Short mmCIF file of C-alpha atoms in Angstrom, two decimals:
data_model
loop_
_atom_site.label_atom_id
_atom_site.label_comp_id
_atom_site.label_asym_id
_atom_site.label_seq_id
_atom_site.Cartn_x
_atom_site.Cartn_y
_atom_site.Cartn_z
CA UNK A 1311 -58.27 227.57 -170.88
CA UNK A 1312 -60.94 228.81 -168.32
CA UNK A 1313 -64.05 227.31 -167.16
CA UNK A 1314 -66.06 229.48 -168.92
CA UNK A 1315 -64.22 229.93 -171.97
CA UNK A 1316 -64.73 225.76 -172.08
CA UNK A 1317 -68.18 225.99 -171.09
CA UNK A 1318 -68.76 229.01 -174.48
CA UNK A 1319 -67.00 226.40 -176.83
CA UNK A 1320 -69.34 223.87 -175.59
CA UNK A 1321 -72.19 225.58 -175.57
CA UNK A 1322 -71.49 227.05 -179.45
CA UNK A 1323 -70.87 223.41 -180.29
CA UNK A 1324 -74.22 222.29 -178.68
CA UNK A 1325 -76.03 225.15 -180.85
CA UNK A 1326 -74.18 223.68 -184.69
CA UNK A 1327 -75.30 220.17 -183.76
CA UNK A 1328 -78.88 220.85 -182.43
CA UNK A 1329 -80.07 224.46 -184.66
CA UNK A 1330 -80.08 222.19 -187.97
CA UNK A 1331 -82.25 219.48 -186.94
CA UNK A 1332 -84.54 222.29 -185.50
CA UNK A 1333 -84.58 224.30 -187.95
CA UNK A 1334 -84.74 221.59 -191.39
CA UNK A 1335 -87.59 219.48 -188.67
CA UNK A 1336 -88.38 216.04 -190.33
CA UNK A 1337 -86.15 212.82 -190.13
CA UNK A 1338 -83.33 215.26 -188.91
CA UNK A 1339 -85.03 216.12 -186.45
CA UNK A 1340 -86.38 212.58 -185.40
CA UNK A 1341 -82.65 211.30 -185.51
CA UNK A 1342 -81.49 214.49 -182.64
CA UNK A 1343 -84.23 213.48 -180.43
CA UNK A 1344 -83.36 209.70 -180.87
CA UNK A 1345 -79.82 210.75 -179.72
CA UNK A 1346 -81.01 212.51 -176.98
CA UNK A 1347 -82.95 209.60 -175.84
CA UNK A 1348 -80.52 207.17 -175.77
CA UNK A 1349 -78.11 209.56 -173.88
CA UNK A 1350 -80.93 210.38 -171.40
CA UNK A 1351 -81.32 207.04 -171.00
CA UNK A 1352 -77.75 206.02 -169.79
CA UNK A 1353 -77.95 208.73 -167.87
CA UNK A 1354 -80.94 207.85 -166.11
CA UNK A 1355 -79.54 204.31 -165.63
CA UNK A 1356 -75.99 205.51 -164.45
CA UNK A 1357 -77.61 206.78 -161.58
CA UNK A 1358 -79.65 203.64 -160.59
CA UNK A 1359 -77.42 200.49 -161.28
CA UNK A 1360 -73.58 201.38 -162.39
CA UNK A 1361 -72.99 197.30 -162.68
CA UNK A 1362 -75.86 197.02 -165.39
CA UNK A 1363 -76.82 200.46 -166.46
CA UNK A 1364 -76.43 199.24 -170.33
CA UNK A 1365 -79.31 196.95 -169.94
CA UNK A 1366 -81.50 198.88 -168.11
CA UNK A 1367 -80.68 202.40 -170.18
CA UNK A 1368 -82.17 199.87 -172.89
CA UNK A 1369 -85.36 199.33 -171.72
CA UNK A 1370 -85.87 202.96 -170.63
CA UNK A 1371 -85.24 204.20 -174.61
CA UNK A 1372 -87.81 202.18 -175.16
CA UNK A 1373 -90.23 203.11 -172.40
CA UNK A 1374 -89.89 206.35 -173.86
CA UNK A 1375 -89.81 206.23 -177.23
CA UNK A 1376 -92.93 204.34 -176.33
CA UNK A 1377 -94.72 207.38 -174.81
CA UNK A 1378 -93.56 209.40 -177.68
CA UNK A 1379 -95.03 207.20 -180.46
CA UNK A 1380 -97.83 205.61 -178.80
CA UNK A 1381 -101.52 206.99 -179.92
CA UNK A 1382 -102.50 209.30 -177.20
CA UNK A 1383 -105.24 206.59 -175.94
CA UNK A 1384 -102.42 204.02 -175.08
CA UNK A 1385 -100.73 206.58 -173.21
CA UNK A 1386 -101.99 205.13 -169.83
CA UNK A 1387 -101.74 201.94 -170.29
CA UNK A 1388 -98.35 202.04 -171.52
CA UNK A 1389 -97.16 204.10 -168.45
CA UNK A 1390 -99.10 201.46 -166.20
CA UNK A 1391 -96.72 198.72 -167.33
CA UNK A 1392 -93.77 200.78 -167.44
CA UNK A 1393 -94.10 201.22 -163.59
CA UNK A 1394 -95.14 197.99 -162.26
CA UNK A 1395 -92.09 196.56 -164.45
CA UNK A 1396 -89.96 198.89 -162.59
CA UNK A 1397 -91.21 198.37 -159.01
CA UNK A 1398 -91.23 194.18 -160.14
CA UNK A 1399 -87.33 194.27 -160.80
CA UNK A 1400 -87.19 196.43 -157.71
CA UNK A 1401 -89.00 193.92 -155.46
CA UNK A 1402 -86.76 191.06 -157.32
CA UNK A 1403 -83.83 192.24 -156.44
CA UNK A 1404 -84.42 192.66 -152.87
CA UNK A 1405 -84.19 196.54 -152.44
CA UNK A 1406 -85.06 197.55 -149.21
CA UNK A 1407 -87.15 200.94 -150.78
CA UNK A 1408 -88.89 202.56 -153.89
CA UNK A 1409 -86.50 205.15 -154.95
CA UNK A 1410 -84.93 203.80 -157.82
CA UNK A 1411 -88.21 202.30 -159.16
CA UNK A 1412 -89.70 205.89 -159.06
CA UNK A 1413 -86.38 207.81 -159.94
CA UNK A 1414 -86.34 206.23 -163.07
CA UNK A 1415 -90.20 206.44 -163.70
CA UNK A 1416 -89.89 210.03 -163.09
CA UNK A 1417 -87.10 210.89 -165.33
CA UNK A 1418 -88.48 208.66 -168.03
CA UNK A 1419 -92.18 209.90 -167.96
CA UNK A 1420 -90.35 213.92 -168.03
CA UNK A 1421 -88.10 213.10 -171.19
CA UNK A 1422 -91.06 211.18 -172.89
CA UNK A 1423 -93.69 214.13 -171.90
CA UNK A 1424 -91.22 216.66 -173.52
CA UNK A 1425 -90.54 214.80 -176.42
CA UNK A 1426 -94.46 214.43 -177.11
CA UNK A 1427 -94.56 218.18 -176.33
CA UNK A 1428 -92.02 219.09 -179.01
CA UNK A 1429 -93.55 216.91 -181.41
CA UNK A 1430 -96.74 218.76 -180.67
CA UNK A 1431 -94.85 222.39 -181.38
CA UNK A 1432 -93.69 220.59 -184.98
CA UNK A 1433 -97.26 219.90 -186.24
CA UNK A 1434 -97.64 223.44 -187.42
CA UNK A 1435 -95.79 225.15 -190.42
CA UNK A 1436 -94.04 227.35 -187.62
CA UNK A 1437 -92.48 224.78 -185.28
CA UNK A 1438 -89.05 226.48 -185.66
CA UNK A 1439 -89.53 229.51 -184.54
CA UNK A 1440 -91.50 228.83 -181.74
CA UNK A 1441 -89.27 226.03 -180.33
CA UNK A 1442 -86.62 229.40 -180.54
CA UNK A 1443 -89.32 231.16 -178.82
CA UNK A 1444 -89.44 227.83 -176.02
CA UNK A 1445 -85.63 228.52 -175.88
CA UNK A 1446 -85.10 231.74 -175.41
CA UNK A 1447 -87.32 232.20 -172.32
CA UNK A 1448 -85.78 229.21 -171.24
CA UNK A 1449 -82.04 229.92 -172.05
CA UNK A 1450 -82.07 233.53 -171.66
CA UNK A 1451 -83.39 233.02 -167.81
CA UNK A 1452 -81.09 230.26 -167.26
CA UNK A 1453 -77.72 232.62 -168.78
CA UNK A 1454 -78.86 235.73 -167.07
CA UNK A 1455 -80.01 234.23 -163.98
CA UNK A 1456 -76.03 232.68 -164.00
CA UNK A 1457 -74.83 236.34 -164.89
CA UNK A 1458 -76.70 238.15 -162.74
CA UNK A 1459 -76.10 236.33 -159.56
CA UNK A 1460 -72.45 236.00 -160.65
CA UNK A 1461 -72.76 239.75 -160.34
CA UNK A 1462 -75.32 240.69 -157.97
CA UNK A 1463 -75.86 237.34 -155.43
CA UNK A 1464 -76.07 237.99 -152.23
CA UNK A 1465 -79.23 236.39 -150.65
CA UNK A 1466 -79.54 232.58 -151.74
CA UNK A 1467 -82.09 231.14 -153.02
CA UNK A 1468 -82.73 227.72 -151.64
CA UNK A 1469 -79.88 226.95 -150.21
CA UNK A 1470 -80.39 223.40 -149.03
CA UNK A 1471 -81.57 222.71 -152.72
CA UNK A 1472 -78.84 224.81 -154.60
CA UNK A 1473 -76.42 226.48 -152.32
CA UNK A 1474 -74.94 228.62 -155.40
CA UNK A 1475 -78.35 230.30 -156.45
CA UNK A 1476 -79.20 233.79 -155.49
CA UNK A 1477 -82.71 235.83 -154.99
CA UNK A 1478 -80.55 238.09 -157.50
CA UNK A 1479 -79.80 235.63 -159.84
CA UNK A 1480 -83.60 234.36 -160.00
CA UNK A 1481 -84.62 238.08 -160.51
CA UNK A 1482 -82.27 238.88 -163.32
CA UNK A 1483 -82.45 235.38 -164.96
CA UNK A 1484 -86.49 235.82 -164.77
CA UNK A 1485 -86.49 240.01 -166.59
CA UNK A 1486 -83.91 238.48 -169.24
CA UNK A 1487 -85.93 235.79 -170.05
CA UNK A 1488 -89.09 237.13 -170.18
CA UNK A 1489 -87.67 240.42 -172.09
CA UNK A 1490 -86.50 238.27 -174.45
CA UNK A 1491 -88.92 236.03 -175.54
CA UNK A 1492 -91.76 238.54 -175.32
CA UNK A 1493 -89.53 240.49 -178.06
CA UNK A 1494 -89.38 237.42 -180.09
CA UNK A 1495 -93.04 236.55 -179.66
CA UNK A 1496 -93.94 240.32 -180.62
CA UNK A 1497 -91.57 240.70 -183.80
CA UNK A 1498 -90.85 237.32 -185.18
CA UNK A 1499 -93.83 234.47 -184.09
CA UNK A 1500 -96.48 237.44 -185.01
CA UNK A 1501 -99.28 234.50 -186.03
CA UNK A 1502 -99.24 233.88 -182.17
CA UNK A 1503 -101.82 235.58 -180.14
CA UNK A 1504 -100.93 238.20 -178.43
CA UNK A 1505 -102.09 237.05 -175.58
CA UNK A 1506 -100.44 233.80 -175.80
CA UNK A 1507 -96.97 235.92 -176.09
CA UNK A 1508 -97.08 237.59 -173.28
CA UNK A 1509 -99.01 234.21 -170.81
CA UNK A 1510 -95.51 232.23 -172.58
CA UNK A 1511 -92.72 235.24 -171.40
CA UNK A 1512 -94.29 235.62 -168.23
CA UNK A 1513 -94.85 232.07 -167.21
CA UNK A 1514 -91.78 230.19 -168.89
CA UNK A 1515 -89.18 231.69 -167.28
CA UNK A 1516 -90.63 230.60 -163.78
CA UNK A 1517 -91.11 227.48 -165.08
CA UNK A 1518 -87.22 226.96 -166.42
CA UNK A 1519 -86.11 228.16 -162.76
CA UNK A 1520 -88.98 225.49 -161.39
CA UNK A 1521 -87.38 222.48 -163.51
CA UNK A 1522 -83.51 223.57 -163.03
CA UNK A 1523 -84.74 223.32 -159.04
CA UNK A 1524 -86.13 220.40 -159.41
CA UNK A 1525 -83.27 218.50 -161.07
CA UNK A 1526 -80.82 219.77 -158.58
CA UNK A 1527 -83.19 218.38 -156.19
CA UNK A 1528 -82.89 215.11 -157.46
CA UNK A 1529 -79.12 214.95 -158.10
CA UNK A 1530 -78.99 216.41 -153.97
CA UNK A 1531 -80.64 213.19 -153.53
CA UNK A 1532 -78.55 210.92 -154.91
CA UNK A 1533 -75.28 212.35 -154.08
CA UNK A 1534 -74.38 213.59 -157.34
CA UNK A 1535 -72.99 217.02 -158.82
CA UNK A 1536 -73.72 216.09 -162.70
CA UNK A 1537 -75.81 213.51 -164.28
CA UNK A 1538 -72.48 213.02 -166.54
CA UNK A 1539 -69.20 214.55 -167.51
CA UNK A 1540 -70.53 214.36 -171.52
CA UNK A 1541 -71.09 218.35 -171.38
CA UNK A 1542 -67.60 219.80 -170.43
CA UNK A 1543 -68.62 222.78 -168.80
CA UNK A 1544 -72.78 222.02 -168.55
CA UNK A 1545 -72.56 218.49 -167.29
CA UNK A 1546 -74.71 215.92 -169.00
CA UNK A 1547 -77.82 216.07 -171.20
CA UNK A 1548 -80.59 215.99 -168.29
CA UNK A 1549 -77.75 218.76 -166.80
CA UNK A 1550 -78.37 220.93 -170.03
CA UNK A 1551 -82.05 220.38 -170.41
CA UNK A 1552 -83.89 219.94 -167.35
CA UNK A 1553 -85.35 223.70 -167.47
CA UNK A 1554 -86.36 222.83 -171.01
CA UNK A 1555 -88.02 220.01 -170.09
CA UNK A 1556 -90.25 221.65 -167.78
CA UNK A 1557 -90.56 224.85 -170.29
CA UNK A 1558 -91.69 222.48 -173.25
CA UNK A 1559 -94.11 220.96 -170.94
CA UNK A 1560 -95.82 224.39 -169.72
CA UNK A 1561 -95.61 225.52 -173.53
CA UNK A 1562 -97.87 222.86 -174.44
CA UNK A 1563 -100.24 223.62 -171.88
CA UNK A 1564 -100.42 226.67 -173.11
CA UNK A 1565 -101.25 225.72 -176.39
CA UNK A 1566 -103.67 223.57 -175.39
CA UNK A 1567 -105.31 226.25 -172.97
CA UNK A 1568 -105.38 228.83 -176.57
CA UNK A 1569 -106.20 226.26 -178.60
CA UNK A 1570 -103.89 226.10 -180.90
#
């Protein structure tokens, strides 16, 4: 079977597990993101301590399901002690620097902030369809940009980030993804303003390129291709989701910025 014949299976697979809870919202809903969490969290751990990475995967589902349940006054406080507990067990165990204290505040803090950020796209009666709308822009860029500079890639990108993306392949990813959410934003989430519509296909697909950057930047940095093998085809969860991340987070913004 070929690698992307795996990868489609996968990915179709991915889409029967995750459209339900999406869709249906609710304790669904609350029990995906739970699963997510926990497999973020070894994840984030696997990278930092392979001897104990059960314990400490532990304590980072529950610095983030902190941020995500926490009332939004706590919100400082709670990251406050979530970092000097991390930079504590650092400086207790002797490590000669602060990456691993602020790798794993970093990755914690962006899975927490997109979690709150999803919640925030639930608390209307639309939160389906414009989580699909989140998606798209961020799915479509992230296919098309693959497609494209499959196709097309000549010139890369940033090579010393991501040696296998192309100028093309940013281009093309970009136009699909902002084609096809501002369809989706015109014909189906019609309550939106229009304004909002086009802000969210224009900026999102920047974005998704911005966070898929960013987390190769980080796994460049600690020597790693994948953040796991659970993804045949896509890697692991933070592999799969990093541009939505990012996308959920600049969603919310703009929500916030239309008042909505």
């Amino acid at each position: 079977m070929s690698k992307m014949m795996i990868r489609t299976l996968v990915a179709i697979a991915i889409l029967v597990v995750v459209i339900p809870p999406l869709y249906f919202g609710g304790n669904l809903l609350q029990a995906l993101l739970a699963l997510i969490t926990l497999l973020g969290s070894l994840e984030i751990a696997s990278v930092t301590d392979q001897k104990k990475h059960y314990v400490l995967a532990f304590f980072i589902m529950l610095a983030i399901a902190a941020m995500y349940y926490i009332n939004r006054s706590a919100y400082p406080a709670v990251l406050a002690i979530w970092l000097i507990v991390l930079f504590a067990v650092e400086l207790l165990s002797k490590k000669e620097n602060s990456d691993l204290a602020a790798y794993t505040f970093l990755m914690s803090v962006l899975m927490g902030l997109a979690l709150r950020c999803l919640s925030v796209i639930y608390q209307g009666s639309h939160g389906f369809l414009m989580m699909i709308l989140v998606m798209i822009a961020c799915f479509l860029c992230d296919t098309g940009a693959y497609l494209t500079g499959s196709r097309f890639g000549k010139h890369k990108l940033i090579p010393h980030v991501s040696p296998n993306k192309s100028v093309e392949g940013a281009i093309g990813g970009y136009l699909i993804g902002m084609i096809g959410s501002l369809l989706w934003g015109l014909f189906v989430t019609t309550y939106l303003p229009t304004s909002l519509v086009i802000a969210t296909s224009l900026i999102l697909p920047a974005v998704a390129q911005i966070g898929d950057l960013s987390f190769s930047s980080i796994k460049r940095r600690f020597g790693i291709k994948d953040f796991s093998n659970l993804l045949p085809g896509h890697g692991g969860i933070f592999d799969r989701i990093d541009s939505l991340i990012f996308c959920l987070m600049a969603f919310n913004g703009l929500l916030i910025l239309w008042g909505i």
